[in-house]
Tab-separated table of C-alpha atoms and ligand atoms in Angstrom:
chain	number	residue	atom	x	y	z
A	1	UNK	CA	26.410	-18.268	-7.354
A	2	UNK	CA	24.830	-15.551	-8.435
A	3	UNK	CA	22.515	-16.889	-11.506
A	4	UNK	CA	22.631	-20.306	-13.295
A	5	UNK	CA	21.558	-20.863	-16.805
A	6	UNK	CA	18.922	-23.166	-18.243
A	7	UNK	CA	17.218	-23.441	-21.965
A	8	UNK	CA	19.010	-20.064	-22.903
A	9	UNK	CA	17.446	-17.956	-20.184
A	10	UNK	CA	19.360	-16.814	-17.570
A	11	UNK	CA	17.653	-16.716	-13.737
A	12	UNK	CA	19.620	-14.806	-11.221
A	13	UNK	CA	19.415	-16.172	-7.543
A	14	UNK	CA	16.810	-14.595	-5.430
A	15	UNK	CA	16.760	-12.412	-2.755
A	16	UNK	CA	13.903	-12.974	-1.238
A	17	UNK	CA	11.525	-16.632	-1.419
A	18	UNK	CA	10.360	-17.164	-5.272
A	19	UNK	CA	6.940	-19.296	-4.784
A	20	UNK	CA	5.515	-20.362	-7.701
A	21	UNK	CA	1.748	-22.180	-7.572
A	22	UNK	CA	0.544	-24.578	-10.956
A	23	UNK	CA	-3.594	-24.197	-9.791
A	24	UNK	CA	-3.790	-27.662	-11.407
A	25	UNK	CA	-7.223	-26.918	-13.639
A	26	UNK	CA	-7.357	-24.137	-13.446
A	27	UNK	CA	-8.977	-22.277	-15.664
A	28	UNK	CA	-9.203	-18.140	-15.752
A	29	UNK	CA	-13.065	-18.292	-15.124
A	30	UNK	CA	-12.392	-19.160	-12.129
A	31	UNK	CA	-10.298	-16.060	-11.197
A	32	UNK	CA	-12.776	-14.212	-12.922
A	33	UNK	CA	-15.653	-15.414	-11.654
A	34	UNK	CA	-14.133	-15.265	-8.183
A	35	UNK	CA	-12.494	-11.208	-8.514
A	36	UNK	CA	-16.650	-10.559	-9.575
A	37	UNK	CA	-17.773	-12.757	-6.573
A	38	UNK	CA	-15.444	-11.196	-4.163
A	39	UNK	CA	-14.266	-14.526	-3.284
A	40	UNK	CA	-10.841	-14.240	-3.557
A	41	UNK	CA	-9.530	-10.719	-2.276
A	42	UNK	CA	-5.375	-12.191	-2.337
A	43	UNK	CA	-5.640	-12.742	-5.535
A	44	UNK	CA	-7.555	-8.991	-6.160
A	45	UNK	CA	-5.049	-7.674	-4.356
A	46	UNK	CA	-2.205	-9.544	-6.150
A	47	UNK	CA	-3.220	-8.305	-9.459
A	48	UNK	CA	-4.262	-4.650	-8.692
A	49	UNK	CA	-0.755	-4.036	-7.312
A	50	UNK	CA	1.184	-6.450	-8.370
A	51	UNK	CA	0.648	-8.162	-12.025
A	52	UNK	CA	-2.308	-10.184	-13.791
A	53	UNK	CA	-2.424	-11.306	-17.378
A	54	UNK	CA	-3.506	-14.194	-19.326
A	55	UNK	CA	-0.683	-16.460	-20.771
A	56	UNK	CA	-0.486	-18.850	-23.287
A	57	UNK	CA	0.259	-22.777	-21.873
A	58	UNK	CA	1.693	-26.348	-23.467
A	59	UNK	CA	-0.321	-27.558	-26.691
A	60	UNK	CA	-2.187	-30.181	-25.927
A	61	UNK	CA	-3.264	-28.867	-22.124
A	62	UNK	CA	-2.330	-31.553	-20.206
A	63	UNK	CA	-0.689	-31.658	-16.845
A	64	UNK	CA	2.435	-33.160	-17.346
A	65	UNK	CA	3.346	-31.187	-20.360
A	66	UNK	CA	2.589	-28.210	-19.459
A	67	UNK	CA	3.945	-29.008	-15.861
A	68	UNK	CA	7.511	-29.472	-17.343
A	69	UNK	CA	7.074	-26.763	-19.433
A	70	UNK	CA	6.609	-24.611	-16.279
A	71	UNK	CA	9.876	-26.046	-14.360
A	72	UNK	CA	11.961	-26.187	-17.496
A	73	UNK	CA	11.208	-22.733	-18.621
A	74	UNK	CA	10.879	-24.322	-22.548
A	75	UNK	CA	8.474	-26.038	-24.834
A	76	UNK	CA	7.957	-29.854	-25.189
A	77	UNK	CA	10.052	-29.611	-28.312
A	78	UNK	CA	12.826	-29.184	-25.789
A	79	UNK	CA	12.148	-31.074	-22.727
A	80	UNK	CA	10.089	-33.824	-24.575
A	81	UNK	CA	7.122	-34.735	-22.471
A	82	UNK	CA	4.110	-34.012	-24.895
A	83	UNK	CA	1.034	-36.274	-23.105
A	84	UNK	CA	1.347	-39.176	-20.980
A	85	UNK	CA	1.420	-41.656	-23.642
A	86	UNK	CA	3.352	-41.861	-26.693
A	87	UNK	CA	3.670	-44.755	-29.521
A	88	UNK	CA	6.737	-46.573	-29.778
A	89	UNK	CA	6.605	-47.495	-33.301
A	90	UNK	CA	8.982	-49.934	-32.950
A	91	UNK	CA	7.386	-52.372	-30.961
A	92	UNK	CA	3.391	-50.765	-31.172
A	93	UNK	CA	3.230	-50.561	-27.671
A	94	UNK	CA	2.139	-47.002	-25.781
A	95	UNK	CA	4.897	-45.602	-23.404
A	96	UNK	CA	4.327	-44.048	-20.445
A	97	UNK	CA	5.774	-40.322	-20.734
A	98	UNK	CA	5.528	-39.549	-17.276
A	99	UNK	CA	8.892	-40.976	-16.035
A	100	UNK	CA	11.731	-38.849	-15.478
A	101	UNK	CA	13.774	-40.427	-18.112
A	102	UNK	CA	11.677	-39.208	-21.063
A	103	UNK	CA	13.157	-35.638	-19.216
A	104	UNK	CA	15.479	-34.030	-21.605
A	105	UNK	CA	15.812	-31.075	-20.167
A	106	UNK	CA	17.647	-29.992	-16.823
A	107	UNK	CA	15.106	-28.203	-14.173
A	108	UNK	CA	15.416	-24.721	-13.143
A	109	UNK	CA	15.288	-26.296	-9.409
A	110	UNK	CA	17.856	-29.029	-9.819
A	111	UNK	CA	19.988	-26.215	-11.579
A	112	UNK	CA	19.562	-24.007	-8.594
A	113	UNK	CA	19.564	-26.334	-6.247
A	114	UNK	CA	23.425	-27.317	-7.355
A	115	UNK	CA	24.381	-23.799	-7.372
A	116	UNK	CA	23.811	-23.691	-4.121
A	117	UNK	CA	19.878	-22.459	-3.398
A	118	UNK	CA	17.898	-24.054	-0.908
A	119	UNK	CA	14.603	-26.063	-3.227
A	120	UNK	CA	11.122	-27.073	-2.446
A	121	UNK	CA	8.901	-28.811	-4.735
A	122	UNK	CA	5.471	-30.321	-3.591
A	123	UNK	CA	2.955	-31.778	-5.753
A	124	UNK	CA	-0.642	-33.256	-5.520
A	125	UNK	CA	-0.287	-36.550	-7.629
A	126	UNK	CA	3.033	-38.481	-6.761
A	127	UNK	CA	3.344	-39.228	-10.792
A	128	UNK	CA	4.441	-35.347	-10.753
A	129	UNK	CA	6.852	-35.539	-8.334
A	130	UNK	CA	9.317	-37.865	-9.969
A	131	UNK	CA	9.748	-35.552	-12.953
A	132	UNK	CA	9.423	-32.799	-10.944
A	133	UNK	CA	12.498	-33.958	-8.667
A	134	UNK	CA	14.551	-34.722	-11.266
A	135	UNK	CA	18.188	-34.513	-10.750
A	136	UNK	CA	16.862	-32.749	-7.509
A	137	UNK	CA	19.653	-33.479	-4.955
A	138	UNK	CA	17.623	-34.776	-1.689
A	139	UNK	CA	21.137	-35.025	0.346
A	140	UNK	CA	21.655	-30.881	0.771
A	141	UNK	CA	18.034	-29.674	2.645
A	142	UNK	CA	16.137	-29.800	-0.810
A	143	UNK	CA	12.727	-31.466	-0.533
A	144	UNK	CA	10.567	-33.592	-3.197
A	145	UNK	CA	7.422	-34.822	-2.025
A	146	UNK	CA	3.727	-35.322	-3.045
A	147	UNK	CA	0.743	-34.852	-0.814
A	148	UNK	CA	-0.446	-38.652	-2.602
A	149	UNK	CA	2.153	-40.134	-0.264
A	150	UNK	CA	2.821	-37.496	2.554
A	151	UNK	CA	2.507	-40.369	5.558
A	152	UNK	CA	5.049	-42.244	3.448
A	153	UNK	CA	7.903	-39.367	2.923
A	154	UNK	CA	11.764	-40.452	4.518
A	155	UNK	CA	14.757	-38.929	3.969
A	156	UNK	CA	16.258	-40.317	1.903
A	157	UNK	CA	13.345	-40.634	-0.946
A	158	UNK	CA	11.884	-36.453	-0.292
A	159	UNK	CA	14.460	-34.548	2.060
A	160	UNK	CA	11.525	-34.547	4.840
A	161	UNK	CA	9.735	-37.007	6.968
A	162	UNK	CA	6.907	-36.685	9.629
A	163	UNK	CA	5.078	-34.173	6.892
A	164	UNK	CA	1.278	-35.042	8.611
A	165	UNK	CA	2.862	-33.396	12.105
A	166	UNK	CA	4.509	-30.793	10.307
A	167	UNK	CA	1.465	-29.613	8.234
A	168	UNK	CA	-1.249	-30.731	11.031
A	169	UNK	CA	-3.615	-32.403	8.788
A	170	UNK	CA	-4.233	-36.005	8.220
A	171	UNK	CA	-3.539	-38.018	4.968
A	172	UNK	CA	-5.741	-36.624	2.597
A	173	UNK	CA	-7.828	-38.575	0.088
A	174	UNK	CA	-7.203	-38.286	-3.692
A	175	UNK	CA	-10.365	-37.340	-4.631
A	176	UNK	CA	-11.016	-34.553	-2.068
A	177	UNK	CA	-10.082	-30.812	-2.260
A	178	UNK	CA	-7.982	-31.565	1.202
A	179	UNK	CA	-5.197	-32.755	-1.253
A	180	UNK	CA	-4.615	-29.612	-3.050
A	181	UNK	CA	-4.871	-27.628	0.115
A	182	UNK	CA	-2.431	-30.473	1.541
A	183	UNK	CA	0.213	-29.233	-0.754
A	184	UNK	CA	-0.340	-25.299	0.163
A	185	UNK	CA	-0.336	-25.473	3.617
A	186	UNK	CA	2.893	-27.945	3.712
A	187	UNK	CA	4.417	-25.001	0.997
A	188	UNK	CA	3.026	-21.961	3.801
A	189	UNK	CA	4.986	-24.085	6.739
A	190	UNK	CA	8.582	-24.851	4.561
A	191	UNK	CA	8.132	-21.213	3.680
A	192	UNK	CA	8.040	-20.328	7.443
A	193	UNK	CA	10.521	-23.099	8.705
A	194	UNK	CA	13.536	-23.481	5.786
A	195	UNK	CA	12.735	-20.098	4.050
A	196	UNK	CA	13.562	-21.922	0.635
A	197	UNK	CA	14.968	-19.786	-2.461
A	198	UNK	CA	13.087	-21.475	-4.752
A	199	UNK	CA	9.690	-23.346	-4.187
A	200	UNK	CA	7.516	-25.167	-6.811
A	201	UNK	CA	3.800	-26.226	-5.282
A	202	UNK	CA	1.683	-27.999	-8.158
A	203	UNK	CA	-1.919	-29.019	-7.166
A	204	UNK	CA	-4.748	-31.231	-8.944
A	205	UNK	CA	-7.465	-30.315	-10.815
A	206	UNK	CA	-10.293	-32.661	-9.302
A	207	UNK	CA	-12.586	-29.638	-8.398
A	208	UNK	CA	-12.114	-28.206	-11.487
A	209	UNK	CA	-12.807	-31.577	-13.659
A	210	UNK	CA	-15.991	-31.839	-11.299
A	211	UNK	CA	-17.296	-28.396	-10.508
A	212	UNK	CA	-17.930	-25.241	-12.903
A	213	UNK	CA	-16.751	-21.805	-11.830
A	214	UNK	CA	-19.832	-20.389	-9.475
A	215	UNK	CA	-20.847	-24.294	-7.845
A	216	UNK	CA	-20.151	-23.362	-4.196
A	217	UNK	CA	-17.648	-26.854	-3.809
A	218	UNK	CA	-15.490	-24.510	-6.500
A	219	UNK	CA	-16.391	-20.717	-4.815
A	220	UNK	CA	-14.984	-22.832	-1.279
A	221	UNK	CA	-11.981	-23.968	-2.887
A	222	UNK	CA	-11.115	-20.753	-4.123
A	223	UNK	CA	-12.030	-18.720	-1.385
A	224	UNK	CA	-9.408	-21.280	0.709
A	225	UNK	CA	-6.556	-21.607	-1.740
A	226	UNK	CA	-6.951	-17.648	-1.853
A	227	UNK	CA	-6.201	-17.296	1.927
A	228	UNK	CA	-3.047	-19.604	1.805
A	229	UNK	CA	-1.896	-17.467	-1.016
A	230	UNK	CA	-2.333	-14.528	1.179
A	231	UNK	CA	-0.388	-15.836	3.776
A	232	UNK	CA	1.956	-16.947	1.603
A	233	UNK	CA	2.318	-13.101	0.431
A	234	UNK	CA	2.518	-12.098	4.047
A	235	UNK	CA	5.802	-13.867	4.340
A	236	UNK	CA	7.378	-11.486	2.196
A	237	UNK	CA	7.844	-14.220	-1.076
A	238	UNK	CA	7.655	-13.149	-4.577
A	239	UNK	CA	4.026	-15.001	-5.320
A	240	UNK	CA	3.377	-16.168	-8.831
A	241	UNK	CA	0.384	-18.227	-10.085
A	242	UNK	CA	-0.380	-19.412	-13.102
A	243	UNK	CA	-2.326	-23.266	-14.486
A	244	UNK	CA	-0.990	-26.116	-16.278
A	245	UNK	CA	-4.062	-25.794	-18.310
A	246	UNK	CA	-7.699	-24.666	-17.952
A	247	UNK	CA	-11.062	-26.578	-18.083
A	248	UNK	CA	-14.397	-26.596	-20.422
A	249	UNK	CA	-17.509	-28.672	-20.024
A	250	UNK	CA	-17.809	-31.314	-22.985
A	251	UNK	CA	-21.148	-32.881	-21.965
A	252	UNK	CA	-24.334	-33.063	-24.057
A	253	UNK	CA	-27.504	-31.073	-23.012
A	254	UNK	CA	-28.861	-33.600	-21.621
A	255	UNK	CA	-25.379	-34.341	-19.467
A	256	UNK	CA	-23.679	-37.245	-21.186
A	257	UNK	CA	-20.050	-36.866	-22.397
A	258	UNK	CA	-20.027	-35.043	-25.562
A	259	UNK	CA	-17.119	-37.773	-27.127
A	260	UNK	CA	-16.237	-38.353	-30.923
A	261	UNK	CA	-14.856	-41.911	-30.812
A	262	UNK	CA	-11.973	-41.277	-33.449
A	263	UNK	CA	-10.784	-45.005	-33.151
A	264	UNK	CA	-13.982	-46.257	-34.368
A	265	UNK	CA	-14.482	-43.949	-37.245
A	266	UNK	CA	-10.949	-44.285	-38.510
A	267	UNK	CA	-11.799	-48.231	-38.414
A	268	UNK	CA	-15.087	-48.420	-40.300
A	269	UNK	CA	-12.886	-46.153	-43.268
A	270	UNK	CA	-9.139	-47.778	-43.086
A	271	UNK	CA	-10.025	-51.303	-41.154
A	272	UNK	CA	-9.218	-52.710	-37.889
A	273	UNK	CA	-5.475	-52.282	-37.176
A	274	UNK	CA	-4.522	-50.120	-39.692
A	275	UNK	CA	-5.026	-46.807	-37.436
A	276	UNK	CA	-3.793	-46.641	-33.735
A	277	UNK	CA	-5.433	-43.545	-31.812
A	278	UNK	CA	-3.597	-43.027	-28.488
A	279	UNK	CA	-5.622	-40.549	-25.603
A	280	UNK	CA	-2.224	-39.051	-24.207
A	281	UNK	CA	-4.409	-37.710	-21.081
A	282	UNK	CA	-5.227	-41.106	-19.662
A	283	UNK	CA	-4.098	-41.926	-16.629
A	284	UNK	CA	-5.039	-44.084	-13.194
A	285	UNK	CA	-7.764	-41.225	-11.896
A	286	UNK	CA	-10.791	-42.052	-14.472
A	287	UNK	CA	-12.945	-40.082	-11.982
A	288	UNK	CA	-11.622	-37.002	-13.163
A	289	UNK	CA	-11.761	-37.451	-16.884
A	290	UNK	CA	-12.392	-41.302	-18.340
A	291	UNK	CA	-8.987	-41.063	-20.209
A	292	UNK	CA	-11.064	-38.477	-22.751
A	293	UNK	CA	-9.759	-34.888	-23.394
A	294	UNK	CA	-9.388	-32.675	-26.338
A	295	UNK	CA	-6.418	-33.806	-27.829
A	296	UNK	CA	-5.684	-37.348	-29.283
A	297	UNK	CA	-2.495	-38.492	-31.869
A	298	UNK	CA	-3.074	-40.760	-34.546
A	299	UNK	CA	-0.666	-43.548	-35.880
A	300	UNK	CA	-0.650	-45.304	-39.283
A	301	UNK	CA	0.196	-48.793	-38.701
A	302	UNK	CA	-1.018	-50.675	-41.587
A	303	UNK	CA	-1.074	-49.627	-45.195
A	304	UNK	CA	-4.334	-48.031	-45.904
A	305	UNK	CA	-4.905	-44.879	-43.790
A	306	UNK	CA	-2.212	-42.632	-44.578
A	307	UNK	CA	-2.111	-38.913	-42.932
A	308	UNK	CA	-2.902	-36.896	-45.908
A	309	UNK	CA	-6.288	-39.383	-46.134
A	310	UNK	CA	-6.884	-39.420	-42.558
A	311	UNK	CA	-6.803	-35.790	-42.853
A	312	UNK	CA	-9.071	-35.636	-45.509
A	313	UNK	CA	-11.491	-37.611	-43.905
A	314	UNK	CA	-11.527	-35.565	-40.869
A	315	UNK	CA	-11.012	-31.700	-41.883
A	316	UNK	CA	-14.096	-30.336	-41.178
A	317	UNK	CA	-15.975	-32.921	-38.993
A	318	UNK	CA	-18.356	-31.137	-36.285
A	319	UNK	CA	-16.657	-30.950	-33.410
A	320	UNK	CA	-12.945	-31.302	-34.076
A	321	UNK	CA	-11.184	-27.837	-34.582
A	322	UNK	CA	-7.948	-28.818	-35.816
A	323	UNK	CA	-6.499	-32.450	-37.608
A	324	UNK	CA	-3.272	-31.500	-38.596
A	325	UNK	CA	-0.298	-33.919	-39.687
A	326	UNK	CA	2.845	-34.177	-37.833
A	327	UNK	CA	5.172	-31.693	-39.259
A	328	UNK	CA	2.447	-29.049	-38.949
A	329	UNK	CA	1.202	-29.423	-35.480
A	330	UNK	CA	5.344	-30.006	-34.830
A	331	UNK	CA	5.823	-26.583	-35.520
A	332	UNK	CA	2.708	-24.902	-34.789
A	333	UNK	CA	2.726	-26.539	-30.712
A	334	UNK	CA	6.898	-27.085	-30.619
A	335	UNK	CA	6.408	-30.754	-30.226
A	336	UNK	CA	9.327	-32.944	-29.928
A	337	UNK	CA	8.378	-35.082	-33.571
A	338	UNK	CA	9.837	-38.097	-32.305
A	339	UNK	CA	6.982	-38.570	-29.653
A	340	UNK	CA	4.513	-37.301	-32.394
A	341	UNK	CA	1.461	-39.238	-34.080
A	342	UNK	CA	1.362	-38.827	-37.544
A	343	UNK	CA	-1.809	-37.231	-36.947
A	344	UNK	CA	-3.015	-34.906	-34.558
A	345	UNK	CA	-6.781	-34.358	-33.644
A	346	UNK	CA	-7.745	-31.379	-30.936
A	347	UNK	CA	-11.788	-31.125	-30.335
A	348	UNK	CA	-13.891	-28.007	-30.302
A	349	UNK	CA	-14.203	-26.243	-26.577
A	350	UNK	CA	-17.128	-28.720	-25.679
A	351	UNK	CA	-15.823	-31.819	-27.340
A	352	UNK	CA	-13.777	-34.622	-26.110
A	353	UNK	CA	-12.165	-37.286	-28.660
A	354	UNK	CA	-12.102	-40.854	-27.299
A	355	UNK	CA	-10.401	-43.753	-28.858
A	356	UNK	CA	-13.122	-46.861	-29.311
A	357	UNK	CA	-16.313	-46.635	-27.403
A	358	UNK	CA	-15.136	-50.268	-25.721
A	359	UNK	CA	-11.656	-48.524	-24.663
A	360	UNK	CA	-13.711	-45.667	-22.067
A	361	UNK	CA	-15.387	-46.394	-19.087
A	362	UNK	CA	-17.962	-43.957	-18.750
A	363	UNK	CA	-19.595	-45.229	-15.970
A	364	UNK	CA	-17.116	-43.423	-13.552
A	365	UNK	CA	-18.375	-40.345	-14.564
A	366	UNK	CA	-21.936	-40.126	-13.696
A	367	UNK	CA	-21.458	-38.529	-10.585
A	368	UNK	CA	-21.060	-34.843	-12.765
A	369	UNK	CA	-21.342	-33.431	-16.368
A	370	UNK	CA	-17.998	-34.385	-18.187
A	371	UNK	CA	-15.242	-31.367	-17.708
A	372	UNK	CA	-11.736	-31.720	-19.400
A	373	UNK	CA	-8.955	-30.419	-21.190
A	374	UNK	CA	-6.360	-30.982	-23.931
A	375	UNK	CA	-7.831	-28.762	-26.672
A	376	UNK	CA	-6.332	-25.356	-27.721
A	377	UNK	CA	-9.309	-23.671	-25.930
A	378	UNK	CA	-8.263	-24.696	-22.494
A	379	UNK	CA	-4.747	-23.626	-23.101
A	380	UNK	CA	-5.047	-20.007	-21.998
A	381	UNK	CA	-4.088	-19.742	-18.421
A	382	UNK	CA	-3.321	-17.034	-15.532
A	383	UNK	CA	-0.129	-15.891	-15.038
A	384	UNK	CA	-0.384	-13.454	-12.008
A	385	UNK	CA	2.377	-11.971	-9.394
A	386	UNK	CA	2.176	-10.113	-6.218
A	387	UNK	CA	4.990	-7.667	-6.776
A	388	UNK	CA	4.677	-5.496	-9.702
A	389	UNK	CA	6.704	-5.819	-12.927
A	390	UNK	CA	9.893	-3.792	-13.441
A	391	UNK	CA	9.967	-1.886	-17.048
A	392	UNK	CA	12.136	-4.235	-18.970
A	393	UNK	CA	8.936	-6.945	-18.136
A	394	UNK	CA	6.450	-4.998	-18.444
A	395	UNK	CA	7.951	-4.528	-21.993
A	396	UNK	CA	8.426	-8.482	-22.486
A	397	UNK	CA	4.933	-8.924	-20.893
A	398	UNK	CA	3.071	-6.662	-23.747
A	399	UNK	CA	4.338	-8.579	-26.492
A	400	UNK	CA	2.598	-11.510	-25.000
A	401	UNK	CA	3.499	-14.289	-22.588
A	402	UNK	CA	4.054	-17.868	-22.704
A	403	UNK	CA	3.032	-19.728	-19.259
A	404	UNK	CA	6.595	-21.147	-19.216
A	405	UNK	CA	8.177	-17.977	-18.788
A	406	UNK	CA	6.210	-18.270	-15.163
A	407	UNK	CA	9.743	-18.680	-13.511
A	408	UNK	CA	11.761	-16.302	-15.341
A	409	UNK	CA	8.792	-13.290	-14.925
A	410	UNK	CA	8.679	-14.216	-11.026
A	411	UNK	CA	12.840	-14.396	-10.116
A	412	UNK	CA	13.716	-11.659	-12.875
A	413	UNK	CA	11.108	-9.550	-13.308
A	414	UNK	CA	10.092	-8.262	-10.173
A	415	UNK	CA	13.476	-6.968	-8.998
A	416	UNK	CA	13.874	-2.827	-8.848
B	501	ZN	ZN1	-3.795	-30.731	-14.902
């Protein structure tokens, strides 16, 4: 094999280890902040000899989205995961979108990985790793695991077991730092033992939902994640690192969540029922976020609210930046319309957009001001390398990136 194809891009097979990092969260004022701090000197060093932009992620910045985006090399128009939620119409239930079979798109691992390439992909949150392990096969030295369940990993399930002893930490919890540095150190030791071709490590944005760039709980993450990614460098692997999506603080002044609750508004106007808004960020860690980001879809059910009125209500409310209908945002975000309210809603940088007030539990997050993601304003991310460009890239870079090109820029554009 010398190069597969996926999503009309071609990759050619590596000659040295291609490591690519998703800093779950993580926002570019947090490189920046840490290049002024001097917090971070791998990553300084990474982009004054190697590469550093900004790239453009997945509309709305969510994880999974912008995680298959990432792996795929295409937009959620192609591989279809848009959110974590969608509305089946059919039946007015919400469908989880995390599963692998709402995949429509081949990986660029499972691609290399039948061509022949040895593949490693680790993740944080083990809802990642099924998607991210798609068609991934487990039976020729490729691994699949998630640091959620590292005392759990066999064979047959992740290509690995006994990953505590391997890595030399213990089980780490799921709200603690330890499990994005879980995921780093496991990547530094494959890296060392299997020398992989190919290896995907996606972490979780916990600190980042909880702590602003400059709190020292961020400053020590960074300054940690940094020195794995220098010893990751020392290796001799291509490094790239880019975010699924960044972060913004939507609380009030005074520190309470700064939330528009959409389905309550749209009720008092069109009535109970007739409106269904869906939060396509929740998930089972309300900790980080209380199911509220920047980006909720809207579904007419009954026969009152239709978009053009819902959109008339909206345009213009303080606080929301776009409410587009489903053709438009469709086009504009290259969102797979099936999966698609028939409105979309994206908050201002400081806003979040709940469903009812009764449908958020808030009281999870009084432990910190309210930080999330989902809006357009959270969807520029870095996209930075350790080996410098050749010309043809630079070229491609110039014109402006897409985050999902992350793969393609690290295995093709580096070479001589
Ligand atoms: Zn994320």
């Amino acid at each position: 094999m010398t190069s597969i194809l996926l999503n009309g891009v071609s990759y050619r097979r590596p000659d040295r280890p291609v490591v690519v990092v998703c800093i779950d969260g993580g926002d570019p004022t947090y490189i920046e902040h840490g290049l002024l701090a001097g917090i971070i000197p791998n990553i300084a060093r990474f982009v004054a000899e190697g590469f550093g932009t900004l790239a453009e992620g997945t509309v709305p910045s969510f994880t999974c989205p912008n995680n298959m985006s990432l792996i795929t090399g295409a937009p959620p128009a192609v591989h279809g995961i848009s959110g974590n939620f969608y509305l089946d119409v059919a039946t007015g239930e919400a469908v989880v979108m995390t599963g692998p079979e709402l995949l429509r798109s081949r990986t660029i691992l499972a691609e290399f990985a039948d061509a022949g390439a040895r593949v490693i992909s680790i993740t944080a949150k083990d809802k990642l790793r099924r998607q991210l392990g798609k068609d991934l096969d487990l039976t020729l030295g490729n691994i699949s695991f998630s640091s959620e369940f590292a005392d759990r990993c066999t064979l047959a399930d992740n290509g690995i077991e006994n990953v505590l002893e391997l890595v030399g930490m213990p089980q780490p919890s799921m709200y603690s730092m330890d499990l994005s540095l879980f995921v780093l150190e496991a990547g530094l030791r494959l890296l060392e033992r299997d020398r992989p071709e190919l290896m995907f490590l996606s972490l979780t944005d916990y600190i980042q939902h909880k702590h602003a760039p400059g709190d020292p709980v961020a400053d020590e993450f960074y300054r940690r994640i940094d020195a794995v990614f220098g010893r990751i460098a020392d290796l001799g692997a291509t490094l790239a690192l880019t975010a699924d999506h960044g972060m913004n603080d939507k609380s009030r002044p005074d520190g309470s969540p700064n939330v528009i609750f959409l389905q309550d508004i749209l009720d008092r106007e069109f009535g109970i029922g007739d409106t269904r808004v869906i939060c396509p960020i929740t998930d089972a860690f309300v900790r980080h976020h209380g199911a509220l980001g920047g980006f909720v879809r809207v579904w007419c059910r009954g026969g009152r609210a239709t978009p053009a009125a819902i959109v008339g209500l909206l345009a213009g409310m303080p606080g929301l930046a776009e409410v587009l209908d489903k053709e438009t945002a469709c086009r504009r975000f290259d969102l797979p319309a099936d999966r698609e309210g028939d409105v979309v809603v994206i908050g201002e940088h400081d806003v979040v957009i709940g469903a009812g007030a009764d449908d958020h539990d808030l009281s999870a997050l009084s432990d910190a001001r309210l930080r999330s993601h989902g809006a357009i304003t959270e969807a520029r991310v870095p996209f930075i390398l350790n080996r410098p460009l050749n010309g043809h890239y630079r070229l491609r870079a110039a014109a402006g990136l897409k985050s999902h090109q992350i793969f393609d820029f690290a295995i093709n554009g580096t070479a001589p």
